[in-house]
Coordinates of C-alpha atoms in Angstrom, one line a residue:
Chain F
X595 CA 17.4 -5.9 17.7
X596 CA 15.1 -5.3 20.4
X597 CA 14.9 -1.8 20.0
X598 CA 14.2 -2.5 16.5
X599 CA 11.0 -5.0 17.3
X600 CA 10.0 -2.0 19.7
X601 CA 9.7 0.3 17.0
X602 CA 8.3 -1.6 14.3
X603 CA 5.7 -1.5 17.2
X604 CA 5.3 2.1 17.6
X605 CA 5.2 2.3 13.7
X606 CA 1.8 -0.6 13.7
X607 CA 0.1 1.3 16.5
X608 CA 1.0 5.3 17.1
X609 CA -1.6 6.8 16.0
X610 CA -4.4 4.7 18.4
X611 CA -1.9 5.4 21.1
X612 CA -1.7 9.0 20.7
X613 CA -5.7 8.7 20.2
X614 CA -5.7 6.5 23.4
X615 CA -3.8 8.7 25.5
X616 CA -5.6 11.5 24.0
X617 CA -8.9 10.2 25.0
X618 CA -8.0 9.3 28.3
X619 CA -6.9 13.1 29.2
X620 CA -9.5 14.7 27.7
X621 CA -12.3 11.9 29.9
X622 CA -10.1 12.8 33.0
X623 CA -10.6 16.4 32.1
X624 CA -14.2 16.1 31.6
X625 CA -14.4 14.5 35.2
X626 CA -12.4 17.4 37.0
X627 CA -14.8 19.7 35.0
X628 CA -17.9 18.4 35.9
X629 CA -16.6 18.1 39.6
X630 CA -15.1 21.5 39.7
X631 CA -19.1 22.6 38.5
X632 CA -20.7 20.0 41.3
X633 CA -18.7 21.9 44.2
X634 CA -20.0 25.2 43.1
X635 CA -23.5 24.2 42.4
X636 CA -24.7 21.5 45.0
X637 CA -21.0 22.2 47.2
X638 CA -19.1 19.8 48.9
X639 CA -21.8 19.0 51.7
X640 CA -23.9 17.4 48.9
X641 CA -21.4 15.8 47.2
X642 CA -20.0 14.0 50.7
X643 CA -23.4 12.7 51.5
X644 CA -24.2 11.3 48.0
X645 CA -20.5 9.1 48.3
X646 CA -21.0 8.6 52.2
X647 CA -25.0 7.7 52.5
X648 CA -26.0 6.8 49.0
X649 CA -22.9 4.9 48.3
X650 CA -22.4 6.5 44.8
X651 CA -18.9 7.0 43.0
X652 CA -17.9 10.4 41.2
X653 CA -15.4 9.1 39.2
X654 CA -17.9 5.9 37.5
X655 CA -17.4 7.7 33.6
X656 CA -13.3 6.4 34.0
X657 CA -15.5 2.6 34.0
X658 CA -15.1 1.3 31.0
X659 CA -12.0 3.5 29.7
X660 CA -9.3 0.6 31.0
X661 CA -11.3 -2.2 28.9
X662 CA -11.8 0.0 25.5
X663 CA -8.5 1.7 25.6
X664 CA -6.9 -2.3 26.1
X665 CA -9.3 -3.8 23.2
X666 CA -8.3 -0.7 20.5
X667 CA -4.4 -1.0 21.5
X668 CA -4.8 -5.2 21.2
X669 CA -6.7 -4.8 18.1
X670 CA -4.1 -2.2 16.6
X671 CA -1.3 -4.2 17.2
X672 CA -1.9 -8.0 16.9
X673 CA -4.7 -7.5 13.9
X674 CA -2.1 -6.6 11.3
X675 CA 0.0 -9.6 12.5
X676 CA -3.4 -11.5 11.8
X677 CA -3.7 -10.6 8.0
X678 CA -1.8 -12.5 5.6
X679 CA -0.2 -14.4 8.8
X680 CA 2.3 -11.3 8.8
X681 CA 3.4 -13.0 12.1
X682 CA 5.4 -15.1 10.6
X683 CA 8.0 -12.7 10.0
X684 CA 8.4 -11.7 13.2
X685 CA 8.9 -15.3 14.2
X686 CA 11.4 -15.6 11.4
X687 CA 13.8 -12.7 13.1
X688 CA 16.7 -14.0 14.4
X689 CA 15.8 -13.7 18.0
X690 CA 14.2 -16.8 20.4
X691 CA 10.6 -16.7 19.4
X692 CA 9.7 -16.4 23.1
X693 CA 11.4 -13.5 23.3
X694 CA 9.9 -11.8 20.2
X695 CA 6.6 -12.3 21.6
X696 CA 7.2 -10.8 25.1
X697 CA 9.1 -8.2 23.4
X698 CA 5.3 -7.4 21.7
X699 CA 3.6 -8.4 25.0
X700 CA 6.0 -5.7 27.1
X701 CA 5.4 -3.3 24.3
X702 CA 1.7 -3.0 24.4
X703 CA 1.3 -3.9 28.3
X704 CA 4.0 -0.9 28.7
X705 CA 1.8 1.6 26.7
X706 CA -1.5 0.6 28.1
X707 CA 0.4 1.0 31.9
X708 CA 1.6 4.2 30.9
X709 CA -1.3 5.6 29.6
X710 CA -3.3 4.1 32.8
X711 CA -0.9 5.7 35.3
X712 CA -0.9 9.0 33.5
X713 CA -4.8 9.2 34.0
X714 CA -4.8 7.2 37.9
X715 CA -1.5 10.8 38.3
X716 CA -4.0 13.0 37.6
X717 CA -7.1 11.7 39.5
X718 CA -5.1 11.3 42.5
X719 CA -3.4 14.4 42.6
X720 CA -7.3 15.6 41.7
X721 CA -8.8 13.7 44.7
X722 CA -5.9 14.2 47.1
X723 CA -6.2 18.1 46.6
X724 CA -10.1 18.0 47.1
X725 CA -11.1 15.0 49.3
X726 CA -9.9 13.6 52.8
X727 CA -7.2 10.5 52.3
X728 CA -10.3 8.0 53.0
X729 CA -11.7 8.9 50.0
X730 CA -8.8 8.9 47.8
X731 CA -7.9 5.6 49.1
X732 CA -11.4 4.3 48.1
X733 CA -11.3 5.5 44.9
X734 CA -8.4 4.0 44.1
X735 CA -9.8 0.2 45.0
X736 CA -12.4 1.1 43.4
X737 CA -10.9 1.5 40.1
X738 CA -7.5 -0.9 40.7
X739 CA -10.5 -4.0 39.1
X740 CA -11.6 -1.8 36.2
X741 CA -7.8 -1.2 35.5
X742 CA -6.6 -4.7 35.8
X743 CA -9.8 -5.7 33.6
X744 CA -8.0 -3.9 31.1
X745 CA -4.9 -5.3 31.4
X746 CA -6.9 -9.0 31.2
X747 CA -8.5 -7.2 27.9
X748 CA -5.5 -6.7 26.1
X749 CA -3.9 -10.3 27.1
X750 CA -7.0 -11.8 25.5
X751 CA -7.0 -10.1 22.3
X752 CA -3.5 -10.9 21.9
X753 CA -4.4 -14.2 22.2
X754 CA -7.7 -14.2 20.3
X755 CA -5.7 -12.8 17.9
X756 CA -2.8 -14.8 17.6
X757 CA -4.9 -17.9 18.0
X758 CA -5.1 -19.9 14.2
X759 CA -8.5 -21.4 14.5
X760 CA -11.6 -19.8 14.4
X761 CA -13.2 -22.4 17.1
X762 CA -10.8 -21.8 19.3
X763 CA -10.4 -18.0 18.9
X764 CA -14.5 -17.9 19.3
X765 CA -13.9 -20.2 23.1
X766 CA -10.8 -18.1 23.6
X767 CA -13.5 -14.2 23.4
X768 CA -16.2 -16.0 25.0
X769 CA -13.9 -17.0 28.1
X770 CA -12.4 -13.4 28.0
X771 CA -15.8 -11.6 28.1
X772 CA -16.7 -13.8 31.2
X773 CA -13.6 -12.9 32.8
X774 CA -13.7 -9.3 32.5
X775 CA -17.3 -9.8 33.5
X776 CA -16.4 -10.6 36.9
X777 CA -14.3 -7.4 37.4
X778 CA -17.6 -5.1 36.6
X779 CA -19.7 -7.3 39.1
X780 CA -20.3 -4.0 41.5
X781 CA -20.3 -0.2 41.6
X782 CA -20.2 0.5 45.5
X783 CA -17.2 1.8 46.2
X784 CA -14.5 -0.6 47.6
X785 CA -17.1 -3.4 46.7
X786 CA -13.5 -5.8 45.6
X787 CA -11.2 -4.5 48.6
X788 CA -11.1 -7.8 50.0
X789 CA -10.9 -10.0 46.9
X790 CA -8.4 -8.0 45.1
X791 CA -5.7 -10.3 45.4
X792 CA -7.6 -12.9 44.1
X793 CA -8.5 -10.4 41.0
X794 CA -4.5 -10.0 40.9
X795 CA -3.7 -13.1 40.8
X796 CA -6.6 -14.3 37.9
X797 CA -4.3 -11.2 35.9
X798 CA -1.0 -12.9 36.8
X799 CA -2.8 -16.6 35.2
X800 CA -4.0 -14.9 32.6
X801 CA -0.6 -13.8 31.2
X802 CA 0.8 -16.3 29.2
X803 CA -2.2 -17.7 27.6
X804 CA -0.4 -15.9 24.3
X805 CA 2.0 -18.2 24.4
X806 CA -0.1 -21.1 23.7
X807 CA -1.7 -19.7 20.8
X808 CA 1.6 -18.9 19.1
X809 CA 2.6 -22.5 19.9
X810 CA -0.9 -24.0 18.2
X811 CA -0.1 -21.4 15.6
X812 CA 4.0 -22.6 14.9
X813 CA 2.5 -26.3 14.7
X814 CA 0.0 -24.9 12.3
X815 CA -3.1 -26.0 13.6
X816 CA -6.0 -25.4 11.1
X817 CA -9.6 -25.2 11.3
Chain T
X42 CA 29.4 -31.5 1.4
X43 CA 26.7 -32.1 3.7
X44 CA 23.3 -30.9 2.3
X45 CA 21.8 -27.5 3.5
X46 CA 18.5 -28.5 3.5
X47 CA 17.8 -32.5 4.0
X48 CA 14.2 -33.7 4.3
X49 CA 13.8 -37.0 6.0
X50 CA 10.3 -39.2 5.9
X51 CA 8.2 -36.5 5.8
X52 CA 4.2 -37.6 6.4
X53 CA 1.7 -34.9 6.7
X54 CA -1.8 -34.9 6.3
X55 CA -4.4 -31.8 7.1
X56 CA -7.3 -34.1 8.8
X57 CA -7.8 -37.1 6.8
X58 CA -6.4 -35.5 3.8
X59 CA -2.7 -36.8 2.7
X60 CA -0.8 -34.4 1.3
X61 CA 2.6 -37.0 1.2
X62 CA 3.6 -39.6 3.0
X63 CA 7.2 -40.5 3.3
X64 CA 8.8 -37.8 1.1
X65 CA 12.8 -37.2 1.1
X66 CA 14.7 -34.8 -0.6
X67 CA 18.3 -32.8 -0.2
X68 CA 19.0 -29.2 -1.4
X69 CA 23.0 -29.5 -2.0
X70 CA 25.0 -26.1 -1.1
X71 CA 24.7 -23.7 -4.0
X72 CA 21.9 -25.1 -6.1
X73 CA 18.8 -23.2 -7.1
X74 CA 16.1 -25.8 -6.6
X75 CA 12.6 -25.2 -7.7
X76 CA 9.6 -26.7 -6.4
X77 CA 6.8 -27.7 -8.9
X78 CA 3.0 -28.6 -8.2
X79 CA -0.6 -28.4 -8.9
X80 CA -2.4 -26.5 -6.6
X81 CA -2.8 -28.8 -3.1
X82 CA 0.3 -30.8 -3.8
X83 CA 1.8 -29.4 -0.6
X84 CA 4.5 -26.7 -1.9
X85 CA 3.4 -24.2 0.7
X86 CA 3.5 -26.8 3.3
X87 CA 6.6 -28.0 2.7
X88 CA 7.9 -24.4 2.8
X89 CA 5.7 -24.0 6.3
X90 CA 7.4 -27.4 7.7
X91 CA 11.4 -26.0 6.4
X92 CA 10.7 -22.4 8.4
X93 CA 9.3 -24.1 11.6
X94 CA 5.2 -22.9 11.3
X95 CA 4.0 -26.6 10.5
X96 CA 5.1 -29.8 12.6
X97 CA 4.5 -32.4 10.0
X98 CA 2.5 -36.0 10.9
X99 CA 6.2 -37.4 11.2
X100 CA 10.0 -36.9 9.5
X101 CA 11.9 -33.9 10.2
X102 CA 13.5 -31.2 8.1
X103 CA 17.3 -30.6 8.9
X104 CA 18.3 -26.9 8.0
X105 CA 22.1 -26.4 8.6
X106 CA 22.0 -29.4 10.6
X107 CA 19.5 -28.2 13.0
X108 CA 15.9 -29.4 13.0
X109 CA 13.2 -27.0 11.3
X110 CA 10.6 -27.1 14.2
X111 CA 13.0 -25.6 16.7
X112 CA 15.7 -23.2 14.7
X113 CA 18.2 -21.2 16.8
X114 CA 18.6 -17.6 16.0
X115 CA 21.9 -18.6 14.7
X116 CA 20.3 -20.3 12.1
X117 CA 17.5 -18.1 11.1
X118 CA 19.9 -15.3 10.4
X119 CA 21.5 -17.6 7.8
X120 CA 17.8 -18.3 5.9
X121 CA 16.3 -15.2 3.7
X122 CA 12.7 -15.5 3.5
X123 CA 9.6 -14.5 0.9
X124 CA 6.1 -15.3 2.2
X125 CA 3.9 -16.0 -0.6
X126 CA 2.4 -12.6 -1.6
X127 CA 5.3 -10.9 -1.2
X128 CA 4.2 -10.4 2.7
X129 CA 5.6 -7.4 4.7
X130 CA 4.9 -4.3 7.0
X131 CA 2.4 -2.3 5.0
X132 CA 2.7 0.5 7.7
X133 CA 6.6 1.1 7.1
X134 CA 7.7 2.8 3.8
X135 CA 11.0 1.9 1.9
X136 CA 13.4 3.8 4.5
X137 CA 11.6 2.9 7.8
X138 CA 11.5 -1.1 6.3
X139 CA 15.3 -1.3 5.6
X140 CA 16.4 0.7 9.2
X141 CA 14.0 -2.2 11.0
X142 CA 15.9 -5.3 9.1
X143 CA 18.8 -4.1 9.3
X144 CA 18.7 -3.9 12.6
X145 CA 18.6 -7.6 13.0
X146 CA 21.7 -9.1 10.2
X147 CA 25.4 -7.9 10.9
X148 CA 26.1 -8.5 7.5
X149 CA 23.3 -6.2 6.4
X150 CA 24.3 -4.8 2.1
X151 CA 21.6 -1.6 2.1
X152 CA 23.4 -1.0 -1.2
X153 CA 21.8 -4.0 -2.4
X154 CA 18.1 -2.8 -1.8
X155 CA 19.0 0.5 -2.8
X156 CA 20.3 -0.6 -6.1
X157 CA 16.8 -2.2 -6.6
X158 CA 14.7 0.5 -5.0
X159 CA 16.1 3.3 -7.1
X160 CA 14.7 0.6 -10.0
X161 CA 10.9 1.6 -8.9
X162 CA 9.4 4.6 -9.8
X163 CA 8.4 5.3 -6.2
X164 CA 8.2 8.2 -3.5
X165 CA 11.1 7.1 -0.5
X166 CA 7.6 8.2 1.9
X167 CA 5.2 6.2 0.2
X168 CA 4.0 3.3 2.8
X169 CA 4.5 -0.1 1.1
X170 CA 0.0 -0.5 1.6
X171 CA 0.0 2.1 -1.3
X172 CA 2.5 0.2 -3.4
X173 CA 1.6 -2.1 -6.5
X174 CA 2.1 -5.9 -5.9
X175 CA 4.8 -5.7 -8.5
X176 CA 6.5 -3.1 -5.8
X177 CA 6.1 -4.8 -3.0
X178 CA 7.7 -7.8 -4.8
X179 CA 11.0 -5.8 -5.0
X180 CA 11.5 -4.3 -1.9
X181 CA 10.8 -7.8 -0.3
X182 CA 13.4 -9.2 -2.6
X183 CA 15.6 -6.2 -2.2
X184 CA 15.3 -6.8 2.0
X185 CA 16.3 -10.4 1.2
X186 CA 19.6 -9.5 -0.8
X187 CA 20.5 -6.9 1.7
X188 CA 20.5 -9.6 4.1
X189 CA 22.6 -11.6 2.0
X190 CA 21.7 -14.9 3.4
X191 CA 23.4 -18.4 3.0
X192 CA 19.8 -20.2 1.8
X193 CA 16.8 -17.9 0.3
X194 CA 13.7 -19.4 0.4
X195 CA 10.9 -18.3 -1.4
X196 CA 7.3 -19.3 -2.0
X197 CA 5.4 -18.5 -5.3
X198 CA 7.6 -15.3 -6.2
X199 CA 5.6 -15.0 -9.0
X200 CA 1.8 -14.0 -7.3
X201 CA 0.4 -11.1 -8.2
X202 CA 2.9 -9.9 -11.1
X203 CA 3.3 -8.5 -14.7
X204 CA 5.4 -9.9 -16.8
X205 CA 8.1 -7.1 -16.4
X206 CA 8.3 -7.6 -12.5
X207 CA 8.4 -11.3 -12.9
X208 CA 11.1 -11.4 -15.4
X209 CA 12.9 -8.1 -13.1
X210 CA 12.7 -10.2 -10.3
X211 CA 14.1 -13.5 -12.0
X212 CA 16.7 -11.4 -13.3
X213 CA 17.8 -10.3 -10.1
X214 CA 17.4 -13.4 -8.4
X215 CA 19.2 -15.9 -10.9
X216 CA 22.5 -12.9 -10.8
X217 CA 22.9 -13.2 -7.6
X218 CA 22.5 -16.2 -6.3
X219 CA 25.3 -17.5 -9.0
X220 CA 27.4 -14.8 -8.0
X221 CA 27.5 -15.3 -4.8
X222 CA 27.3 -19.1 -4.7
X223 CA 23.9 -19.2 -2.9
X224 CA 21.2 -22.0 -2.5
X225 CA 18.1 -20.9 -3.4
X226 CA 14.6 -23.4 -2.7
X227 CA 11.9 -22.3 -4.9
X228 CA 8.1 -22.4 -5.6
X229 CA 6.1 -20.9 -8.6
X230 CA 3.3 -21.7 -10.3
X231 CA 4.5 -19.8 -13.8
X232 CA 6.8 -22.6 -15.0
X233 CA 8.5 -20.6 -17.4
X234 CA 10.0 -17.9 -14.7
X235 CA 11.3 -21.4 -13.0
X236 CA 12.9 -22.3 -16.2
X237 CA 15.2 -19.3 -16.5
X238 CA 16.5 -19.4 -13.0
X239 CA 16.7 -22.7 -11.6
X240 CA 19.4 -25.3 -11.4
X241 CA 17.1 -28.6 -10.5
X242 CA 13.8 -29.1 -10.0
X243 CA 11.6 -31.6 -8.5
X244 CA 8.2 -32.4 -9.1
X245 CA 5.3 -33.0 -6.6
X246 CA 2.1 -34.6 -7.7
X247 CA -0.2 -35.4 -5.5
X248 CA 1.3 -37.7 -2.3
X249 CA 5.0 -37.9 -3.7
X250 CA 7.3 -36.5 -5.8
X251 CA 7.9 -37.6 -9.2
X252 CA 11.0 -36.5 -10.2
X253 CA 14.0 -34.3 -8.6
X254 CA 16.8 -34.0 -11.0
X255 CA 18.5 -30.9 -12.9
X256 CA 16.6 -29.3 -15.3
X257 CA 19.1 -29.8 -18.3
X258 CA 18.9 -33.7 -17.4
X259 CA 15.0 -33.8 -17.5
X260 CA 14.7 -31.8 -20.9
X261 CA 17.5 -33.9 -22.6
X262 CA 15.4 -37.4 -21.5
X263 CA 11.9 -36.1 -21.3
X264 CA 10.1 -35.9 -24.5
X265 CA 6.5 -35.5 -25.9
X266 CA 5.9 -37.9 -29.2
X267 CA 3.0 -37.6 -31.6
X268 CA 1.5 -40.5 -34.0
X269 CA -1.7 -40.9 -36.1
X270 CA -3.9 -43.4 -34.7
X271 CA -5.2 -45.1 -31.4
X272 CA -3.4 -44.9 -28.3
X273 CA -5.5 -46.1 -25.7
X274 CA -4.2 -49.5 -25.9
X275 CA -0.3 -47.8 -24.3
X276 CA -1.9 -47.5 -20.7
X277 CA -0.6 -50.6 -19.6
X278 CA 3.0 -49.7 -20.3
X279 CA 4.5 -48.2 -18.2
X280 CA 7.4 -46.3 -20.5
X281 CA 4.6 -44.2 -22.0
X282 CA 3.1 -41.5 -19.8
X283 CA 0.1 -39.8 -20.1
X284 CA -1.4 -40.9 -24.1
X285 CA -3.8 -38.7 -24.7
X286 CA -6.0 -39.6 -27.9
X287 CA -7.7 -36.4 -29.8
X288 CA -9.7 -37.1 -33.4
X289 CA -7.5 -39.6 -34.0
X290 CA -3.9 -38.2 -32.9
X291 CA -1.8 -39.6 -29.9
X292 CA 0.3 -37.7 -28.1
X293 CA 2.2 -39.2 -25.3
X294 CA 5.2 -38.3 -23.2
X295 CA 8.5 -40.9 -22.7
X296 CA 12.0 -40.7 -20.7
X297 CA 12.7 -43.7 -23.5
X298 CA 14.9 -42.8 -27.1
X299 CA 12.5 -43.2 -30.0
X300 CA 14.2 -46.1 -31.6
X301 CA 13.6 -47.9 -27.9
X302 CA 10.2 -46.6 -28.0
X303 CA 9.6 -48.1 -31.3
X304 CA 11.3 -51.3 -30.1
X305 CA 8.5 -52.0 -26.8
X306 CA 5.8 -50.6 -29.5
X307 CA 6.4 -53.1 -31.5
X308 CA 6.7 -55.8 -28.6
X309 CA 3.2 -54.9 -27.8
X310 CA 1.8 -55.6 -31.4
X311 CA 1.6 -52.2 -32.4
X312 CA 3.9 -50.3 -35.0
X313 CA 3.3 -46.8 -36.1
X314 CA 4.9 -45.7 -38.6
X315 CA 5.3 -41.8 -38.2
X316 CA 5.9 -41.0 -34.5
X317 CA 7.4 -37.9 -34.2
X318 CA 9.7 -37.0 -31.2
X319 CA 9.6 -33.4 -29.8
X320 CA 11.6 -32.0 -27.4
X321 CA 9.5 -29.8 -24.0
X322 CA 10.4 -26.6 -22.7
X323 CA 9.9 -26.9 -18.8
X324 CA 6.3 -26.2 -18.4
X325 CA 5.4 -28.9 -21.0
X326 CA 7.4 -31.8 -19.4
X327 CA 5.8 -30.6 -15.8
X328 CA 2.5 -31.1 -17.9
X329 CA 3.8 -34.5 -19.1
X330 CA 4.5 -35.5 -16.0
X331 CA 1.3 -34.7 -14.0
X332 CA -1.0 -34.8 -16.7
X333 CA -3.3 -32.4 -17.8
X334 CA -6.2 -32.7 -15.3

């Protein structure tokens, strides 16, 4: 049955994420490219003095993948559930209606992780091969916010999604976009190394704010 | 035999607005009950409040025992489902719809949804979004039947189609539920369709329910009578339901015989002479019941 659930799931939403995943190579490739030009034209002395002194970061184009790869995979999945309340046959499967839900939630999160850790593989191996550990390790806290910000993007269109009343769905964005906000607060490098936790933690709250709009939405609460 | 479906008290009201208050009603094991109602009588939320997606104002619904609000998965396996519109994946196509459900019943009949497929004049890749509403009607019935559950429930079968996929569809419907002994809970708003496949119905006007009773037993008492003259003066009794005056001509509907009729006419101080006493296919006594308007 699960299985089942798991590809009615891969039916709604392979081709955004085969266009995701797609995307996400081909901006990682971009990056390495652009590097790979940087070292030869301005060399590595250049490059180390623009991330040491100036405090830039090389890999800023990856920003705002995380959140627009989370929102398309959110929309892709839960939107069809949305139209003609197609939701209520998944909740009609004979299978605890908490389960069905996680089953969706461990679906998308599952892609969106897989899709993240293929491009955080290859920009590792990337940085690891051409930058000292320090840097590597930077870059990776960094970009840990940007990712979970993504993760907190596609737990809130889930639930904006799911939610049945247009007030509450409008509250429900507006809280979501303010939350995400505070994970773009700074570029300098490492800027959230010492309040990741707390980001990790606001992720881990987040979570099962779905559930509440499927409850609202099995009592039918209307507009 | 205890009831499959029993409704207890049910009060439910969207805002201010009552839809019913206090309504009860039983679906016995093997009938094919149809729900009848003017638009906003509350036939989709009674169906919303049996499947669990509507906790009413107060009452409960009792499905196989087990209240509606919080159904085991036991329980859902035993209740086939049409949303109105004939609602289902419109990414899947026939093949990749029946491999998803039957993933979920053990007693899963594909030759059931076969039998009807091969009926449609359709490609086995064609996604059901590219399908006519007539289509879509029989592959959600045929997912149903290939299910083969205990109590099939579903709301306004008729949306959306021709006369040749309504009557399909009733066809289908009415054969095997009295084959295989199942209880069936119906809404439609083409009264004729209803007529042709249901055992009892029960009518919803606005609030409460007028009448639950098998159809045979409504049509045999329920009549429509006709007389030249003035009947404005019947509203007060209470025997006489709905006069309706027109150039002249009364028409009026009655659960009473004629010669009874006659009798409390007379009582009253009237006494027409040439009432005529006709008998109602389904869709008039529905109209005789909740009035025109």
């Amino acid at each position: 049955m699960e299985k089942a659930l798991l590809y009615k799931e891969w039916k709604k939403t392979r081709l955004f994420t085969l266009g995701i995943a797609a995307v996400g190579i081909i901006l990682l490739g971009y990056i390495m490219l652009k590097m790979g030009r940087s070292f030869r034209m301005v060399g590595m002395e250049h490059l180390w003095d623009v991330v040491v002194n100036r405090k830039q970061f090389l890999f800023r184009s990856l920003k705002y993948f995380p959140i627009a790869a989370a929102l398309c995979l959110g929309m892709a999945q839960y939107f069809p559930e949305v139209i003609q309340k197609r939701i209520k046959l998944s909740l009609h499967l004979p299978l605890p209606e908490r389960k069905v839900i996680l089953l969706m939630y461990g679906y998308g999160l599952g892609i969106l992780l897989g899709i993240y850790l293929l491009q955080l593989v290859g920009l590792l191996v990337f940085s690891t091969i051409n930058f000292p550990y320090e840097f590597t390790s930077s870059t990776l806290k960094t970009i840990a916010p940007w990712y979970m910000a993504g993760i907190i993007t596609y737990l809130f269109v889930a639930m904006v999604c799911l939610e049945p009343v247009w007030k509450r769905r409008a509250f429900n964005g507006l809280l979501g976009i303010a939350i995400v906000y505070l994970f773009f607060l700074s570029d300098v490098p490492s800027a959230y190394q010492p309040v990741l936790y707390i980001l990790l933690v606001t992720l881990i709250a987040v979570f099962p704010f779905g559930f509440l709009s499927v409850q609202r939405f099995k009592e039918g609460t209307q507009d | 035999m205890q009831p499959i479906v029993q409704c207890k008290n049910l009060t439910h009201y969207y805002g201010k607005r009552c839809i019913y208050e206090n309504l009860n009603f039983e679906i016995p094991k093997g009938r094919i009950l149809g729900l009848l109602g003017k638009n906003g009588t509350g036939k989709t939320t009674t169906i919303n409040i049996l499947n669990g997606y509507l906790k009413p104002r107060s009452g409960e619904c009792l499905m196989f025992g087990e209240n509606s609000s919080n159904l085991s998965p036991e329980t859902k396996q035993k209740v086939g489902l049409l949303i109105e519109g004939h609602v289902q994946y419109p990414f899947m196509n026939i093949h990749e719809i029946e491999k998803y459900y039957s993933a979920f019943y053990p007693q899963w009949k594909k030759e059931a949804y076969w039998e009807l497929m091969k009926l449609l004049k359709i490609d086995p890749k064609q996604k059901l979004s590219q399908m006519s509403c007539g289509q879509k009607s029989q592959v959600a019935l045929g997912l149903i039947l290939a299910q083969d559950p205990e109590l099939l429930i579903l709301d306004d079968f008729s949306m959306g189609l021709d006369p040749g996929y309504r009557v399909l569809f009733v066809d289908y419907l009415s054969e095997y539920a009295r084959a295989e002994g199942k209880t069936v809970f119906v809404t439609s708003h083409i009264i004729q369709d209803m007529e042709r496949l249901i055992d009892d119905c029960m009518i919803m006007d606005y609030g409460s329910i007028l009448f639950q009773k098998p159809v045979a037993e409504l049509l045999q008492s329920f009549k429509r009578f006709r007389f030249s003259g003035n009947g404005q003066i019947f509203e007060d009794i209470k025997q006489v339901i709905h006069p309706v005056t027109i150039k002249g001509n009364t028409e009026f509907y009655s659960f009473e015989k004629k010669d009874e009729l006659a009798r409390i006419l007379t009582y009253t101080g009237f006494n027409p002479t040439d009432i005529k006493e006709e008998s109602l296919s389904l869709e008039e006594a529905f109209i005789g019941l909740t009035g025109k308007y």
